[in-house]
CSV table of C-alpha atoms in Angstrom, one decimal:
chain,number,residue,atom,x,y,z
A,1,UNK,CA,137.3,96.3,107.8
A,2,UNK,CA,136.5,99.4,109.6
A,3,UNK,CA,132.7,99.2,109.3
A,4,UNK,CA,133.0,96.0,110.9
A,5,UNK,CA,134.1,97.3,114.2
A,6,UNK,CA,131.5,99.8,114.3
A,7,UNK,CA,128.6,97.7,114.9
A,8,UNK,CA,128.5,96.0,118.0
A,9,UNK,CA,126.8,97.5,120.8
A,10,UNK,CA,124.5,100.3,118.2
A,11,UNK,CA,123.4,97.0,116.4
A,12,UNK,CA,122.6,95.5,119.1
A,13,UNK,CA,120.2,98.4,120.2
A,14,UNK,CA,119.1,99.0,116.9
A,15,UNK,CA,118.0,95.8,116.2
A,16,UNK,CA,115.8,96.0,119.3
A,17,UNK,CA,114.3,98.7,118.7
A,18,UNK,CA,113.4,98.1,115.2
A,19,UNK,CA,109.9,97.4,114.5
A,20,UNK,CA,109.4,94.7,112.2
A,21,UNK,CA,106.5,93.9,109.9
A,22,UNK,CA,105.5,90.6,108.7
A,23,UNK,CA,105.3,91.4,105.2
A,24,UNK,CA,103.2,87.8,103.4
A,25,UNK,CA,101.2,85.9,105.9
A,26,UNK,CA,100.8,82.2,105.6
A,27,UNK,CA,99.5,79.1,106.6
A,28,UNK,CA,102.8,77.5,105.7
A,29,UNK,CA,105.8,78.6,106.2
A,30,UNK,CA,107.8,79.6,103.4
A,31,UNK,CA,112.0,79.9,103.0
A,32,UNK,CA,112.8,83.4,105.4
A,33,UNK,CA,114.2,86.2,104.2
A,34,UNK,CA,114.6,89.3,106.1
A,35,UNK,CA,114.6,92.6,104.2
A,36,UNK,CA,116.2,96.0,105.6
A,37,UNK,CA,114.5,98.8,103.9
A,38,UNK,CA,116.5,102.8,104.4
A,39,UNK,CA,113.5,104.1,104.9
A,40,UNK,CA,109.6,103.9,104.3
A,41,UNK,CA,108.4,105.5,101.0
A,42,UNK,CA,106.1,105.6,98.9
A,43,UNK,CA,109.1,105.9,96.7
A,44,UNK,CA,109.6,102.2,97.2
A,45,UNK,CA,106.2,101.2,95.6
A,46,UNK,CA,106.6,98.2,93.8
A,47,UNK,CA,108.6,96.4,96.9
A,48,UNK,CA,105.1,97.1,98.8
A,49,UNK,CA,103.3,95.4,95.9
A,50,UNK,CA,105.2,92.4,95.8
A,51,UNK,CA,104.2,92.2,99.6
A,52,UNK,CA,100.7,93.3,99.5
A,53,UNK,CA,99.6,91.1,96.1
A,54,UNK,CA,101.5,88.2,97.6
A,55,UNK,CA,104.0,87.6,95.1
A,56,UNK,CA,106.8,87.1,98.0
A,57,UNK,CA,104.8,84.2,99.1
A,58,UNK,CA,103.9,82.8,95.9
A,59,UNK,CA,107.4,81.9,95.6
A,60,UNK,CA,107.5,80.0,98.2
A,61,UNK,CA,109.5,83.1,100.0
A,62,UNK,CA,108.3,84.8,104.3
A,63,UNK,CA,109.8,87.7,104.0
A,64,UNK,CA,110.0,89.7,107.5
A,65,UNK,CA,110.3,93.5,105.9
A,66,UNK,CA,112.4,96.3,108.7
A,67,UNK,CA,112.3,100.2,108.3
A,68,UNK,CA,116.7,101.0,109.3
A,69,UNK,CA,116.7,104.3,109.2
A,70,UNK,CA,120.0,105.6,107.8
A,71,UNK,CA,122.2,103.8,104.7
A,72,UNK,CA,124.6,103.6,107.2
A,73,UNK,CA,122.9,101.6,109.4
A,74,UNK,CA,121.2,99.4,107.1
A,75,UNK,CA,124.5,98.1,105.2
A,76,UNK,CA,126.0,97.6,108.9
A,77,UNK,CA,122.8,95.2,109.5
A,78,UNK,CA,124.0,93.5,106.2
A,79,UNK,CA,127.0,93.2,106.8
A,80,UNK,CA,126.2,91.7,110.5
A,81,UNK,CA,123.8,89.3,109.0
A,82,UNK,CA,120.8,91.1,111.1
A,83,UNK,CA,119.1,91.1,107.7
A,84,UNK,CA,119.2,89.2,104.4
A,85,UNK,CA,119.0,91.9,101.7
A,86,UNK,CA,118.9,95.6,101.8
A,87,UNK,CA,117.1,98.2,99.7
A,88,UNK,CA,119.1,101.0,99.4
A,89,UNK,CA,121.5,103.3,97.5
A,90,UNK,CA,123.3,101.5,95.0
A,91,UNK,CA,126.5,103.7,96.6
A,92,UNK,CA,126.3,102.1,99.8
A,93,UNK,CA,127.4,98.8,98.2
A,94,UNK,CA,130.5,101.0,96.2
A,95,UNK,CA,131.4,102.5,99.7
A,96,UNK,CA,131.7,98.8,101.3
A,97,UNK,CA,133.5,97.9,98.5
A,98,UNK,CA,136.4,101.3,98.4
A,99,UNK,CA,136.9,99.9,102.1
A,100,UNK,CA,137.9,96.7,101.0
A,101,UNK,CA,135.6,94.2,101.8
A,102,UNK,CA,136.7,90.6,102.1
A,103,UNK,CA,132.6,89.7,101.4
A,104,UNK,CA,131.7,92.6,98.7
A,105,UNK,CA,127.7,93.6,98.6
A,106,UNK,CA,126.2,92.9,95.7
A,107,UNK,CA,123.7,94.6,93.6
A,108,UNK,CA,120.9,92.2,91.9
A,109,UNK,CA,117.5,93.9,91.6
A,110,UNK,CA,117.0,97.1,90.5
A,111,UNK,CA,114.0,99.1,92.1
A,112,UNK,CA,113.8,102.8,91.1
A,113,UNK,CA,116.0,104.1,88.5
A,114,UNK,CA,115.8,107.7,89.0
A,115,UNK,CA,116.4,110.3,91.7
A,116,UNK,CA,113.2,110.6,94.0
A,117,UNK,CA,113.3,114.2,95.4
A,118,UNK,CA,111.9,117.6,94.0
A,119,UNK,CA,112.8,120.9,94.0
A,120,UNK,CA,110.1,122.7,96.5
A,121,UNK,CA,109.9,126.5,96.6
A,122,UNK,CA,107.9,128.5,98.9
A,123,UNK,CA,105.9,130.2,96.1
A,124,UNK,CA,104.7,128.9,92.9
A,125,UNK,CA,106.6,129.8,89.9
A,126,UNK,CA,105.0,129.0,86.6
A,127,UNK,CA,107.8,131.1,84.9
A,128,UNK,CA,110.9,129.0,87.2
A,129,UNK,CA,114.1,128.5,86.0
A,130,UNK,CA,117.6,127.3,88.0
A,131,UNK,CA,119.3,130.8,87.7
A,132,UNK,CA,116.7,131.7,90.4
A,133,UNK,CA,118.7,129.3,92.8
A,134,UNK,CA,121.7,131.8,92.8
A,135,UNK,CA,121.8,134.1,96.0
A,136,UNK,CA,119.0,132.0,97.9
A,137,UNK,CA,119.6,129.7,100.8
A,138,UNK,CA,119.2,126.2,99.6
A,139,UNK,CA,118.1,123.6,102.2
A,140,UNK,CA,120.1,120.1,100.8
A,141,UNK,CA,120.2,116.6,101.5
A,142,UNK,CA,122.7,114.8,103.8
A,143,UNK,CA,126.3,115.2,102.3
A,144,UNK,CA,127.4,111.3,100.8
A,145,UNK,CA,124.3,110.6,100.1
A,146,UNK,CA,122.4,109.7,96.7
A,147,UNK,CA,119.7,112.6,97.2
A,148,UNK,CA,122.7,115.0,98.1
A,149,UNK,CA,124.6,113.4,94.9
A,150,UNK,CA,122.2,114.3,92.8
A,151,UNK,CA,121.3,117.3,93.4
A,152,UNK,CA,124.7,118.1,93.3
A,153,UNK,CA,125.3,117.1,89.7
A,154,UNK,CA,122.0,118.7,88.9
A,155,UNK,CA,123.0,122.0,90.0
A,156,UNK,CA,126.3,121.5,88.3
A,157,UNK,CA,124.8,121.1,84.6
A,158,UNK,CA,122.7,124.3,85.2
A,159,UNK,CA,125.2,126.3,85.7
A,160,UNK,CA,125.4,126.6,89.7
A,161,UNK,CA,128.5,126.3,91.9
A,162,UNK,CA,126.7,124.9,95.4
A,163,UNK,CA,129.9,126.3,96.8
A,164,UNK,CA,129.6,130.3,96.0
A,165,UNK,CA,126.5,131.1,93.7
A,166,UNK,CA,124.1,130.3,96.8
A,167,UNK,CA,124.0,129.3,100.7
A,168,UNK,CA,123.8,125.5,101.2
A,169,UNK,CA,122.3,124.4,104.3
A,170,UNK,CA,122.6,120.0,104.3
A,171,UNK,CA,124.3,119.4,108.3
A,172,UNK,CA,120.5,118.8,109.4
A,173,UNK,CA,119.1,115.0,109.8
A,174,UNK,CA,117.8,113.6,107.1
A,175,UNK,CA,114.0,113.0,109.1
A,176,UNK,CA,114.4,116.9,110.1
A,177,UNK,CA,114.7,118.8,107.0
A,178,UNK,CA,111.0,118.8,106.0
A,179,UNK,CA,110.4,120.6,109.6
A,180,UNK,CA,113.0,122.9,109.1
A,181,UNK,CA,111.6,124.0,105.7
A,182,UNK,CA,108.4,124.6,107.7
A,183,UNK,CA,110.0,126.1,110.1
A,184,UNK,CA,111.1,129.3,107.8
A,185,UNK,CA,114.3,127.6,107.7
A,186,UNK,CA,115.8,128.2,103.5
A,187,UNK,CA,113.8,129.6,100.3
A,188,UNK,CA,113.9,125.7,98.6
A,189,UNK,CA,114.3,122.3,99.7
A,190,UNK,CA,115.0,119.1,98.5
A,191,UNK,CA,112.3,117.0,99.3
A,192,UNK,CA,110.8,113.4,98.5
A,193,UNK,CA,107.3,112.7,98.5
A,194,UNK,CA,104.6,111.9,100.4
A,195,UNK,CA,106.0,115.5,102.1
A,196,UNK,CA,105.9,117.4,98.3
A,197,UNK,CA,102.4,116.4,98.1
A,198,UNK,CA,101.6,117.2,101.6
A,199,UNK,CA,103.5,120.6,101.6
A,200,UNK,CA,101.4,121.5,98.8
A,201,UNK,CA,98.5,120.5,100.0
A,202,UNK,CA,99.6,123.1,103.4
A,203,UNK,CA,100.6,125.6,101.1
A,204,UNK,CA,104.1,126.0,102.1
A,205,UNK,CA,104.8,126.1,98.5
A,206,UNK,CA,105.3,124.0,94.7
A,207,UNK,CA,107.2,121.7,93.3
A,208,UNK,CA,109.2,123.7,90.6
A,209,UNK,CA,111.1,120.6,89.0
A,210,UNK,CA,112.3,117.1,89.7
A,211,UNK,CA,115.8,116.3,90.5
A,212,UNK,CA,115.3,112.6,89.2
A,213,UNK,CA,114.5,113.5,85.9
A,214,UNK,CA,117.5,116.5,86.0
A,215,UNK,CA,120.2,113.8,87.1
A,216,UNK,CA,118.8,111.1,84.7
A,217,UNK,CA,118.5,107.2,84.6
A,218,UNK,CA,120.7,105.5,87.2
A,219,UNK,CA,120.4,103.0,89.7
A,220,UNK,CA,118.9,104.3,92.6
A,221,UNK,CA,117.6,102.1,95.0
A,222,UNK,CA,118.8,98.7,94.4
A,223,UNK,CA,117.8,95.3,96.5
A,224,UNK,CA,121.4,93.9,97.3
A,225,UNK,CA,123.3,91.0,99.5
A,226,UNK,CA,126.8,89.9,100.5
A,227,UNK,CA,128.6,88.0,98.1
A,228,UNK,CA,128.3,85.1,100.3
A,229,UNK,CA,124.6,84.9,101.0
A,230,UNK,CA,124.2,85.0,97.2
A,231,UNK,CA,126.2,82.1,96.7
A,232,UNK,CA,124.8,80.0,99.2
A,233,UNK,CA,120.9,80.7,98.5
A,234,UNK,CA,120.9,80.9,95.2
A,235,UNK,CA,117.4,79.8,94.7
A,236,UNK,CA,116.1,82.0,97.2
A,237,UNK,CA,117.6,85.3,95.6
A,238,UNK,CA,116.2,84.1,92.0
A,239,UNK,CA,112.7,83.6,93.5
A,240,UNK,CA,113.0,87.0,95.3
A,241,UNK,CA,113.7,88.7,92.3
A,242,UNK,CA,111.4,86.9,90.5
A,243,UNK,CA,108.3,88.7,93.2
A,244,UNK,CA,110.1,92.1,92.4
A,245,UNK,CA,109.8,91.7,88.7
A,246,UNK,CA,106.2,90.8,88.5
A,247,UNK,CA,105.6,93.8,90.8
A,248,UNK,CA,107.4,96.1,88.4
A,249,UNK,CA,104.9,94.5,85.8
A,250,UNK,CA,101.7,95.0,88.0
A,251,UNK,CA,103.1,98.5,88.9
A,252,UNK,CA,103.4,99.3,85.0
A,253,UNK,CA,99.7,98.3,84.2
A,254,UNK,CA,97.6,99.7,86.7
A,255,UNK,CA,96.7,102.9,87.4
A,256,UNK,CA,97.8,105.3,90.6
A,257,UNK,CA,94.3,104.5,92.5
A,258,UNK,CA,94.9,101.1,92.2
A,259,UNK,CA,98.8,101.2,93.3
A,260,UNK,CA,97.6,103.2,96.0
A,261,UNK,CA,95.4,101.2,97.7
A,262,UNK,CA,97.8,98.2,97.2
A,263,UNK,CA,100.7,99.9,99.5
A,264,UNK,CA,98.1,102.1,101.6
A,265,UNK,CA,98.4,99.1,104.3
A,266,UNK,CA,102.2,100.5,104.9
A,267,UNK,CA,101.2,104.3,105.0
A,268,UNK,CA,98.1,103.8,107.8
A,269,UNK,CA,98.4,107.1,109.0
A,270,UNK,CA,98.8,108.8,105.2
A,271,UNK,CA,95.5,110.5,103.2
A,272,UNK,CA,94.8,107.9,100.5
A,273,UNK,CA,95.2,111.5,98.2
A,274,UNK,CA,98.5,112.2,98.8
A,275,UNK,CA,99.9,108.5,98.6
A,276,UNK,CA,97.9,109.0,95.0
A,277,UNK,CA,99.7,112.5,93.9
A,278,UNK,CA,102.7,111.0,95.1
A,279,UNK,CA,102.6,107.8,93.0
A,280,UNK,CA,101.2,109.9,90.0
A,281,UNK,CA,104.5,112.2,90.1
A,282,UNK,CA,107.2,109.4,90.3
A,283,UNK,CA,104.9,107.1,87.3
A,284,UNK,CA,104.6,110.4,85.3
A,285,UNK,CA,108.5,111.0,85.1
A,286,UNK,CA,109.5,106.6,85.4
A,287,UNK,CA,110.8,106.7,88.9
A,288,UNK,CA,109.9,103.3,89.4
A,289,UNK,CA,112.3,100.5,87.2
A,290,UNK,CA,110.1,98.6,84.8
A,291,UNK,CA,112.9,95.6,85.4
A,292,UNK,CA,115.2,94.6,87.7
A,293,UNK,CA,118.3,94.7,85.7
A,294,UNK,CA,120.7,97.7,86.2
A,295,UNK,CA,121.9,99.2,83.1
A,296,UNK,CA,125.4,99.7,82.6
A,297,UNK,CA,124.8,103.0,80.9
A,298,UNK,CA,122.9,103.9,84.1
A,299,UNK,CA,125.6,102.7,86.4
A,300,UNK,CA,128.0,104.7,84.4
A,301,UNK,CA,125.9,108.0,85.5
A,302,UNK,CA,125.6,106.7,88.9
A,303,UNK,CA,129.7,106.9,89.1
A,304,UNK,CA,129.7,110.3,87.3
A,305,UNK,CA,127.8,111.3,89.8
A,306,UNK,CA,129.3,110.1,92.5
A,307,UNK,CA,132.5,111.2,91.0
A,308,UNK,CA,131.4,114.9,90.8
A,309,UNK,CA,130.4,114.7,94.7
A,310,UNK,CA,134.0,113.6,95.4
A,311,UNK,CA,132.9,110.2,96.6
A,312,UNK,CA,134.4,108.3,95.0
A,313,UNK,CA,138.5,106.8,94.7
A,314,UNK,CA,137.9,104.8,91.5
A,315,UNK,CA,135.1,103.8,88.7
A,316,UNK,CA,134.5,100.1,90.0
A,317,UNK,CA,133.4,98.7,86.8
A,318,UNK,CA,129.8,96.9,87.1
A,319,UNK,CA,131.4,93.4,87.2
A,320,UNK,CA,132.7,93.8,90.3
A,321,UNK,CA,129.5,94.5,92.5
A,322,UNK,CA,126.7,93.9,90.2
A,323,UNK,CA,124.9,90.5,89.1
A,324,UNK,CA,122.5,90.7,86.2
A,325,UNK,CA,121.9,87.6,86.1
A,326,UNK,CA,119.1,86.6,88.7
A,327,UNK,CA,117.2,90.1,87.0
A,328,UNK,CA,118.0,88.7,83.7
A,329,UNK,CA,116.2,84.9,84.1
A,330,UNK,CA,113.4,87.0,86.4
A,331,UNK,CA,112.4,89.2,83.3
A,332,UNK,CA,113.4,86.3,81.1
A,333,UNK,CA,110.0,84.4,82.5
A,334,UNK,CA,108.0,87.1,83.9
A,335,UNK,CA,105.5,88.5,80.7
């Protein structure tokens, strides 16, 4: 397979450069399980619960947690075995398997079931509607990608072809586009929080709508595995999901203050304030999944989007790369 050849001597390299965080501390060690995360986000909430409030180790589980920037780069430390499970776009895992994977990813724990970015403008509009997109320079998300996806299909069902009612800018790194934004670069951006808050807070501009709630319920960011690690450890992927569910729970009942300080330990150099607004905006619209199953209705919307994007060959029924059935026992016990 031809992401296989691709990983040698970068994986290497990335995999020494990576810095890794002990995510439960314990006296005894527990089963290891090493998690590759696409990025670090306050997006990602609940996973920082299940860390934080110990519910990792109260399964018996160590789990060593990595930041891999890049979906790209996190399934190849997958599909290497570099790491255990990855938290990324449900897509990667169709990508895998349109190449024709011999050990298929699979999807088994849903995390956030909506879109995470937000339409910024450089002024406030209380009176904004999508029409205003057409003729401005639109600064987009990396092109394949679930953000990029999207915003894609967003634009489509108001009425916008990306393509010749506006200038699309999305050739610029995902970790650059904030500071070309700031920079003077485009008139909107796509952008996931913490930055939204923080922009605000600077005054480059508002948030003038939400791209997750536009594009609807699908699954986002999903924790996933090969096929084979799944059927040899069992056990260990039940009690994992098991810690992801009762986070969902604890995410569900408390309050943004309280989230906030739970994760705050993974944003050390982020205002406690803007980790708050930024929880507050993705609870307010039900970014964060309230279980770990993926819908089939959702992953239905997930390949209509993909399929608008032109990423995708054929609609890979759910069966194929999805298993309920760890999500399903984990919400089955977890009250």
């Amino acid at each position: 397979m031809k992401l296989r050849k691709k990983i040698s001597l970068p994986l290497m390299i990335l995999t020494l450069s990576l810095s890794v965080l002990a995510g439960c501390g314990s006296d005894s060690a527990g089963v290891k399980v090493k998690i590759g995360e696409v990025t670090r986000s306050v997006f990602y909430a609940p996973e920082y619960v299940a860390l934080s409030q110990n519910f990792f180790k109260d399964e018996g589980l160590e789990v060593e947690l990595q930041t891999i920037p890049g979906g790209d780069k996190t399934m190849t430390a997958l599909l290497s075995g570099a790491i255990d499970v990855a938290l990324v776009g449900s897509e990667t895992s169709i990508y895998v398997y349109q190449q024709g994977a011999d050990d298929p990813v699979i999807n088994f724990a849903q995390l956030t079931q909506r879109d995470g970015t937000f339409l910024f403008a450089r002024e406030a509009d209380a009176n904004f509607n999508w029409d205003k997109l057409k003729g401005s320079t639109f600064l987009g998300q990396r092109k394949g990608g679930m953000p990029q996806m999207a915003g894609a299909f967003t634009l489509l069902q108001k009425g916008i072809d990306a393509g010749k009612d506006l200038t699309l800018i999305q050739n610029i790194d995902f970790a650059n586009i904030a500071g070309a934004f700031a920079s003077g670069t485009g008139d909107y951006v796509q952008l996931f929080e913490p930055t939204a808050s923080i922009f605000e807070r600077e005054q480059r501009g508002r948030v003038v709508a939400s791209f997750g709630v536009e594009s609807g319920y699908l699954p986002y960011t999903v924790f996933m595995s090969k096929q084979s690690y799944i059927s040899k450890n069992g056990d260990t992927v039940q009690k994992f999901t098991n810690a992801v569910r009762r986070a969902q729970v604890w995410v569900k009942e408390h309050s943004p203050e309280e989230i906030a300080d739970a994760i705050l330990p993974y944003f050390e150099n982020t205002d406690r304030d803007i980790v708050i607004s930024s929880v507050k905006r993705y609870k307010e619209q039900d970014t964060y999944a309230v279980n770990p199953v993926i819908d089939g209705k959702e992953w239905n919307n997930l390949l209509d989007v993909m399929d608008n994007a032109g990423e995708l060959k054929e609609r890979i029924p759910e069966a194929k790369i999805v298993d309920n059935s760890f999500a399903e026992k984990a919400e089955a016990g977890v009250k």
